[in-house]
Amino acid sequence: MTESIQDTRHVIHPWRNQKRVSEKLAPKFISRKSMLQFFNLKSKIAQSIDRQLMKIINQTIEILTESGIGIYNITPQIVDFIDSSAVKNGQVLVFSRHTTTALAINEDEERLLTDIKVYLQKLAPLGDKYLHNDLHLRIVPPDEPINAHSHLMAMTLNTSEVIPIAEGKLALGTWQSVLFFDLDGPRNRTVFIQIMGE
């Protein structure tokens, strides 16, 4: 009984060590550096959680093209890649990796594709004079092609396209397709595809 009273008195009457206790419990000043470190840590944790929830998957597809201007519908390959990724909502980036190739979203209709080729040839005719084609004034490899017109055509189109993924499907319109243009074939070309989503 005596021991219990002594313990209770120690708890109820802490003034004997009041200074020591107050020093321990007194709030400390938090420096700006400490605050920044705290928020940086919080941000890193949030980013780590986001990375766990969001998938990022890369793939490269190869296309063996024909001579001249070739237009190829690569939508089926993109759809297959999305199906294999199991991503339901997000977006897909399609990126052309060459300076004489390009991408566009449009209708894959045979007569329209012929019209597009004629239109591009009018923009940059093969027979016109281009400084890029003066190979004797440039340091070039032995197999360097005469293809300034192809570069100029590519600049009128797109290097990349980003398409939404909704409920596991490409959110393209009824008549839209992802078209790959080789403006200097025949070549072995590659297209980079990146899916981001959950």
PDB file of C-alpha atoms in Angstrom:
ATOM      1  CA  MET A   1       0.000   0.000   0.000  1.00  0.00           C
ATOM      2  CA  THR A   2       2.825   2.362   0.830  1.00  0.00           C
ATOM      3  CA  GLU A   3       4.531   1.692  -2.496  1.00  0.00           C
ATOM      4  CA  SER A   4       1.345   2.518  -4.380  1.00  0.00           C
ATOM      5  CA  ILE A   5       0.982   5.853  -2.561  1.00  0.00           C
ATOM      6  CA  GLN A   6       4.578   6.767  -3.346  1.00  0.00           C
ATOM      7  CA  ASP A   7       4.075   6.005  -7.058  1.00  0.00           C
ATOM      8  CA  THR A   8       0.871   8.045  -7.143  1.00  0.00           C
ATOM      9  CA  ARG A   9       2.517  11.003  -5.486  1.00  0.00           C
ATOM     10  CA  HIS A  10       5.319  10.904  -8.060  1.00  0.00           C
ATOM     11  CA  VAL A  11       2.755  11.099 -10.872  1.00  0.00           C
ATOM     12  CA  ILE A  12       0.448  13.688  -9.298  1.00  0.00           C
ATOM     13  CA  HIS A  13       3.245  15.991  -8.114  1.00  0.00           C
ATOM     14  CA  PRO A  14       5.787  16.400 -10.917  1.00  0.00           C
ATOM     15  CA  TRP A  15       7.043  19.816  -9.771  1.00  0.00           C
ATOM     16  CA  ARG A  16      10.183  18.264  -8.330  1.00  0.00           C
ATOM     17  CA  ASN A  17      11.358  17.703 -11.916  1.00  0.00           C
ATOM     18  CA  GLN A  18       9.298  20.497 -13.437  1.00  0.00           C
ATOM     19  CA  LYS A  19      12.200  22.132 -15.279  1.00  0.00           C
ATOM     20  CA  ARG A  20      13.408  18.874 -16.745  1.00  0.00           C
ATOM     21  CA  VAL A  21       9.901  17.852 -17.869  1.00  0.00           C
ATOM     22  CA  SER A  22       9.135  21.246 -19.409  1.00  0.00           C
ATOM     23  CA  GLU A  23      12.379  21.127 -21.386  1.00  0.00           C
ATOM     24  CA  LYS A  24      11.407  17.781 -22.850  1.00  0.00           C
ATOM     25  CA  LEU A  25       7.840  18.800 -23.705  1.00  0.00           C
ATOM     26  CA  ALA A  26       8.550  22.322 -24.939  1.00  0.00           C
ATOM     27  CA  PRO A  27       7.817  22.683 -28.659  1.00  0.00           C
ATOM     28  CA  LYS A  28      10.919  23.042 -30.796  1.00  0.00           C
ATOM     29  CA  PHE A  29      11.272  25.493 -33.696  1.00  0.00           C
ATOM     30  CA  ILE A  30      10.978  23.685 -37.054  1.00  0.00           C
ATOM     31  CA  SER A  31      13.422  25.098 -39.552  1.00  0.00           C
ATOM     32  CA  ARG A  32      12.518  25.837 -43.186  1.00  0.00           C
ATOM     33  CA  LYS A  33      14.976  23.157 -44.267  1.00  0.00           C
ATOM     34  CA  SER A  34      13.210  20.557 -42.101  1.00  0.00           C
ATOM     35  CA  MET A  35       9.843  21.549 -43.550  1.00  0.00           C
ATOM     36  CA  LEU A  36      11.141  21.234 -47.115  1.00  0.00           C
ATOM     37  CA  GLN A  37      12.626  17.821 -46.327  1.00  0.00           C
ATOM     38  CA  PHE A  38       9.277  16.721 -44.905  1.00  0.00           C
ATOM     39  CA  PHE A  39       7.314  17.848 -47.972  1.00  0.00           C
ATOM     40  CA  ASN A  40       9.909  16.331 -50.343  1.00  0.00           C
ATOM     41  CA  LEU A  41       9.550  13.014 -48.538  1.00  0.00           C
ATOM     42  CA  LYS A  42       5.766  13.287 -48.748  1.00  0.00           C
ATOM     43  CA  SER A  43       5.997  14.018 -52.479  1.00  0.00           C
ATOM     44  CA  LYS A  44       8.315  11.028 -53.068  1.00  0.00           C
ATOM     45  CA  ILE A  45       5.895   8.736 -51.224  1.00  0.00           C
ATOM     46  CA  ALA A  46       2.997  10.022 -53.363  1.00  0.00           C
ATOM     47  CA  GLN A  47       5.026   9.501 -56.538  1.00  0.00           C
ATOM     48  CA  SER A  48       5.906   5.977 -55.456  1.00  0.00           C
ATOM     49  CA  ILE A  49       2.220   5.191 -54.910  1.00  0.00           C
ATOM     50  CA  ASP A  50       1.351   6.677 -58.323  1.00  0.00           C
ATOM     51  CA  ARG A  51       4.020   4.521 -59.992  1.00  0.00           C
ATOM     52  CA  GLN A  52       2.534   1.430 -58.377  1.00  0.00           C
ATOM     53  CA  LEU A  53      -0.943   2.323 -59.641  1.00  0.00           C
ATOM     54  CA  MET A  54       0.004   3.531 -63.140  1.00  0.00           C
ATOM     55  CA  LYS A  55       1.596   1.238 -65.681  1.00  0.00           C
ATOM     56  CA  ILE A  56       4.082   2.464 -68.268  1.00  0.00           C
ATOM     57  CA  ILE A  57       4.737  -0.112 -70.994  1.00  0.00           C
ATOM     58  CA  ASN A  58       6.920   0.329 -74.073  1.00  0.00           C
ATOM     59  CA  GLN A  59       7.030  -1.518 -77.370  1.00  0.00           C
ATOM     60  CA  THR A  60       8.608  -1.028 -80.783  1.00  0.00           C
ATOM     61  CA  ILE A  61       6.998  -2.263 -83.983  1.00  0.00           C
ATOM     62  CA  GLU A  62       8.854  -2.792 -87.263  1.00  0.00           C
ATOM     63  CA  ILE A  63       7.486  -1.927 -90.687  1.00  0.00           C
ATOM     64  CA  LEU A  64       9.115  -3.025 -93.932  1.00  0.00           C
ATOM     65  CA  THR A  65       8.027  -0.369 -96.415  1.00  0.00           C
ATOM     66  CA  GLU A  66       7.736  -0.217-100.190  1.00  0.00           C
ATOM     67  CA  SER A  67       9.324   2.161-102.690  1.00  0.00           C
ATOM     68  CA  GLY A  68       8.239   5.794-102.816  1.00  0.00           C
ATOM     69  CA  ILE A  69       5.544   7.199-100.528  1.00  0.00           C
ATOM     70  CA  GLY A  70       3.880   4.492 -98.464  1.00  0.00           C
ATOM     71  CA  ILE A  71       0.966   4.906 -96.046  1.00  0.00           C
ATOM     72  CA  TYR A  72       0.356   2.104 -93.557  1.00  0.00           C
ATOM     73  CA  ASN A  73      -2.504   1.617 -91.103  1.00  0.00           C
ATOM     74  CA  ILE A  74      -0.860   0.603 -87.806  1.00  0.00           C
ATOM     75  CA  THR A  75      -4.056   0.753 -85.716  1.00  0.00           C
ATOM     76  CA  PRO A  76      -4.343  -3.082 -85.424  1.00  0.00           C
ATOM     77  CA  GLN A  77      -0.821  -3.351 -83.941  1.00  0.00           C
ATOM     78  CA  ILE A  78      -1.632  -0.617 -81.414  1.00  0.00           C
ATOM     79  CA  VAL A  79      -4.907  -2.320 -80.450  1.00  0.00           C
ATOM     80  CA  ASP A  80      -3.111  -5.651 -79.951  1.00  0.00           C
ATOM     81  CA  PHE A  81      -0.544  -3.941 -77.720  1.00  0.00           C
ATOM     82  CA  ILE A  82      -3.277  -2.329 -75.596  1.00  0.00           C
ATOM     83  CA  ASP A  83      -5.072  -5.671 -75.243  1.00  0.00           C
ATOM     84  CA  SER A  84      -1.878  -7.371 -74.058  1.00  0.00           C
ATOM     85  CA  SER A  85      -1.144  -4.569 -71.565  1.00  0.00           C
ATOM     86  CA  ALA A  86      -4.465  -4.941 -69.697  1.00  0.00           C
ATOM     87  CA  VAL A  87      -4.583  -1.136 -69.307  1.00  0.00           C
ATOM     88  CA  LYS A  88      -8.203   0.025 -69.099  1.00  0.00           C
ATOM     89  CA  ASN A  89      -7.861   3.801 -68.906  1.00  0.00           C
ATOM     90  CA  GLY A  90      -4.951   6.015 -69.917  1.00  0.00           C
ATOM     91  CA  GLN A  91      -3.290   6.997 -73.156  1.00  0.00           C
ATOM     92  CA  VAL A  92      -0.999   5.638 -75.828  1.00  0.00           C
ATOM     93  CA  LEU A  93       1.850   7.588 -77.387  1.00  0.00           C
ATOM     94  CA  VAL A  94       2.849   6.637 -80.931  1.00  0.00           C
ATOM     95  CA  PHE A  95       6.198   8.095 -82.019  1.00  0.00           C
ATOM     96  CA  SER A  96       7.879   8.074 -85.441  1.00  0.00           C
ATOM     97  CA  ARG A  97      11.646   7.597 -85.080  1.00  0.00           C
ATOM     98  CA  HIS A  98      12.862   8.757 -88.491  1.00  0.00           C
ATOM     99  CA  THR A  99      13.271  12.149 -90.183  1.00  0.00           C
ATOM    100  CA  THR A 100      11.581  11.022 -93.394  1.00  0.00           C
ATOM    101  CA  THR A 101       8.607   9.291 -91.784  1.00  0.00           C
ATOM    102  CA  ALA A 102       5.528  10.729 -90.121  1.00  0.00           C
ATOM    103  CA  LEU A 103       2.196   9.968 -88.477  1.00  0.00           C
ATOM    104  CA  ALA A 104      -1.371  11.185 -88.896  1.00  0.00           C
ATOM    105  CA  ILE A 105      -4.846  10.231 -87.749  1.00  0.00           C
ATOM    106  CA  ASN A 106      -7.223  10.064 -90.683  1.00  0.00           C
ATOM    107  CA  GLU A 107      -9.413   7.796 -92.768  1.00  0.00           C
ATOM    108  CA  ASP A 108      -7.870   4.672 -94.268  1.00  0.00           C
ATOM    109  CA  GLU A 109      -9.634   4.795 -97.625  1.00  0.00           C
ATOM    110  CA  GLU A 110      -7.744   3.795-100.778  1.00  0.00           C
ATOM    111  CA  ARG A 111      -8.688   6.734-103.004  1.00  0.00           C
ATOM    112  CA  LEU A 112      -8.096   9.238-100.196  1.00  0.00           C
ATOM    113  CA  LEU A 113      -4.635   7.776 -99.593  1.00  0.00           C
ATOM    114  CA  THR A 114      -3.845   8.312-103.285  1.00  0.00           C
ATOM    115  CA  ASP A 115      -5.035  11.920-102.965  1.00  0.00           C
ATOM    116  CA  ILE A 116      -2.743  12.410 -99.957  1.00  0.00           C
ATOM    117  CA  LYS A 117       0.270  11.110-101.886  1.00  0.00           C
ATOM    118  CA  VAL A 118      -0.451  13.460-104.819  1.00  0.00           C
ATOM    119  CA  TYR A 119      -0.919  16.372-102.412  1.00  0.00           C
ATOM    120  CA  LEU A 120       2.417  15.697-100.685  1.00  0.00           C
ATOM    121  CA  GLN A 121       4.232  15.401-104.028  1.00  0.00           C
ATOM    122  CA  LYS A 122       2.858  18.805-105.034  1.00  0.00           C
ATOM    123  CA  LEU A 123       4.123  20.323-101.776  1.00  0.00           C
ATOM    124  CA  ALA A 124       7.668  19.052-102.291  1.00  0.00           C
ATOM    125  CA  PRO A 125       8.225  17.790-105.847  1.00  0.00           C
ATOM    126  CA  LEU A 126      11.003  15.246-106.315  1.00  0.00           C
ATOM    127  CA  GLY A 127      12.494  17.125-109.285  1.00  0.00           C
ATOM    128  CA  ASP A 128      12.907  20.515-107.592  1.00  0.00           C
ATOM    129  CA  LYS A 129      16.333  21.783-106.542  1.00  0.00           C
ATOM    130  CA  TYR A 130      17.110  21.438-102.817  1.00  0.00           C
ATOM    131  CA  LEU A 131      20.315  22.431-101.034  1.00  0.00           C
ATOM    132  CA  HIS A 132      20.136  19.272 -98.931  1.00  0.00           C
ATOM    133  CA  ASN A 133      20.649  17.245-102.094  1.00  0.00           C
ATOM    134  CA  ASP A 134      24.063  18.809-102.846  1.00  0.00           C
ATOM    135  CA  LEU A 135      25.860  15.767-101.497  1.00  0.00           C
ATOM    136  CA  HIS A 136      29.245  16.977-102.793  1.00  0.00           C
ATOM    137  CA  LEU A 137      28.997  19.892-100.341  1.00  0.00           C
ATOM    138  CA  ARG A 138      28.202  17.704 -97.335  1.00  0.00           C
ATOM    139  CA  ILE A 139      29.955  14.983 -95.355  1.00  0.00           C
ATOM    140  CA  VAL A 140      27.742  11.974 -96.039  1.00  0.00           C
ATOM    141  CA  PRO A 141      27.964   8.166 -96.022  1.00  0.00           C
ATOM    142  CA  PRO A 142      28.361   6.401 -99.388  1.00  0.00           C
ATOM    143  CA  ASP A 143      24.697   5.336 -99.487  1.00  0.00           C
ATOM    144  CA  GLU A 144      23.232   8.787 -98.679  1.00  0.00           C
ATOM    145  CA  PRO A 145      19.965   9.188-100.644  1.00  0.00           C
ATOM    146  CA  ILE A 146      18.722  12.233-102.544  1.00  0.00           C
ATOM    147  CA  ASN A 147      15.734  12.859-100.308  1.00  0.00           C
ATOM    148  CA  ALA A 148      15.287  16.514 -99.343  1.00  0.00           C
ATOM    149  CA  HIS A 149      11.711  16.357-100.625  1.00  0.00           C
ATOM    150  CA  SER A 150      10.995  13.523 -98.174  1.00  0.00           C
ATOM    151  CA  HIS A 151      12.211  15.599 -95.218  1.00  0.00           C
ATOM    152  CA  LEU A 152      10.005  18.524 -96.277  1.00  0.00           C
ATOM    153  CA  MET A 153       6.946  16.275 -96.631  1.00  0.00           C
ATOM    154  CA  ALA A 154       7.570  14.849 -93.161  1.00  0.00           C
ATOM    155  CA  MET A 155       7.647  18.344 -91.678  1.00  0.00           C
ATOM    156  CA  THR A 156       4.085  18.988 -92.869  1.00  0.00           C
ATOM    157  CA  LEU A 157       2.820  15.948 -90.925  1.00  0.00           C
ATOM    158  CA  ASN A 158       3.283  14.831 -87.313  1.00  0.00           C
ATOM    159  CA  THR A 159       6.121  13.089 -85.520  1.00  0.00           C
ATOM    160  CA  SER A 160       3.834  11.669 -82.805  1.00  0.00           C
ATOM    161  CA  GLU A 161       0.222  11.091 -81.864  1.00  0.00           C
ATOM    162  CA  VAL A 162      -1.359  10.629 -78.429  1.00  0.00           C
ATOM    163  CA  ILE A 163      -4.656   8.732 -78.295  1.00  0.00           C
ATOM    164  CA  PRO A 164      -6.822   8.210 -75.196  1.00  0.00           C
ATOM    165  CA  ILE A 165      -7.583   4.718 -73.913  1.00  0.00           C
ATOM    166  CA  ALA A 166     -11.070   4.361 -72.402  1.00  0.00           C
ATOM    167  CA  GLU A 167     -12.402   1.103 -70.979  1.00  0.00           C
ATOM    168  CA  GLY A 168      -9.552  -0.769 -72.645  1.00  0.00           C
ATOM    169  CA  LYS A 169     -10.291   0.614 -76.125  1.00  0.00           C
ATOM    170  CA  LEU A 170      -8.692   3.261 -78.339  1.00  0.00           C
ATOM    171  CA  ALA A 171     -10.943   6.328 -78.248  1.00  0.00           C
ATOM    172  CA  LEU A 172     -10.765   6.859 -82.017  1.00  0.00           C
ATOM    173  CA  GLY A 173     -13.712   8.108 -84.044  1.00  0.00           C
ATOM    174  CA  THR A 174     -15.610   5.864 -86.439  1.00  0.00           C
ATOM    175  CA  TRP A 175     -13.462   6.609 -89.494  1.00  0.00           C
ATOM    176  CA  GLN A 176     -10.189   7.411 -87.732  1.00  0.00           C
ATOM    177  CA  SER A 177      -7.079   5.268 -88.072  1.00  0.00           C
ATOM    178  CA  VAL A 178      -3.465   5.778 -87.046  1.00  0.00           C
ATOM    179  CA  LEU A 179      -1.524   6.092 -90.292  1.00  0.00           C
ATOM    180  CA  PHE A 180       2.246   5.718 -90.639  1.00  0.00           C
ATOM    181  CA  PHE A 181       3.899   7.485 -93.584  1.00  0.00           C
ATOM    182  CA  ASP A 182       7.200   6.431 -95.116  1.00  0.00           C
ATOM    183  CA  LEU A 183       8.194   9.223 -97.472  1.00  0.00           C
ATOM    184  CA  ASP A 184      11.483   7.702 -98.586  1.00  0.00           C
ATOM    185  CA  GLY A 185      10.992   3.967 -98.998  1.00  0.00           C
ATOM    186  CA  PRO A 186      11.841   1.206 -99.273  1.00  0.00           C
ATOM    187  CA  ARG A 187      13.208   1.003 -95.731  1.00  0.00           C
ATOM    188  CA  ASN A 188      13.018  -1.049 -92.561  1.00  0.00           C
ATOM    189  CA  ARG A 189      11.281   1.387 -90.184  1.00  0.00           C
ATOM    190  CA  THR A 190      10.457   1.359 -86.478  1.00  0.00           C
ATOM    191  CA  VAL A 191       7.659   3.034 -84.528  1.00  0.00           C
ATOM    192  CA  PHE A 192       7.867   3.472 -80.755  1.00  0.00           C
ATOM    193  CA  ILE A 193       4.672   2.925 -78.742  1.00  0.00           C
ATOM    194  CA  GLN A 194       4.241   3.763 -75.057  1.00  0.00           C
ATOM    195  CA  ILE A 195       1.125   2.984 -73.010  1.00  0.00           C
ATOM    196  CA  MET A 196       0.488   4.870 -69.770  1.00  0.00           C
ATOM    197  CA  GLY A 197      -2.504   4.089 -67.599  1.00  0.00           C
ATOM    198  CA  GLU A 198      -4.167   1.811 -65.080  1.00  0.00           C
TER     199      GLU A 198
END
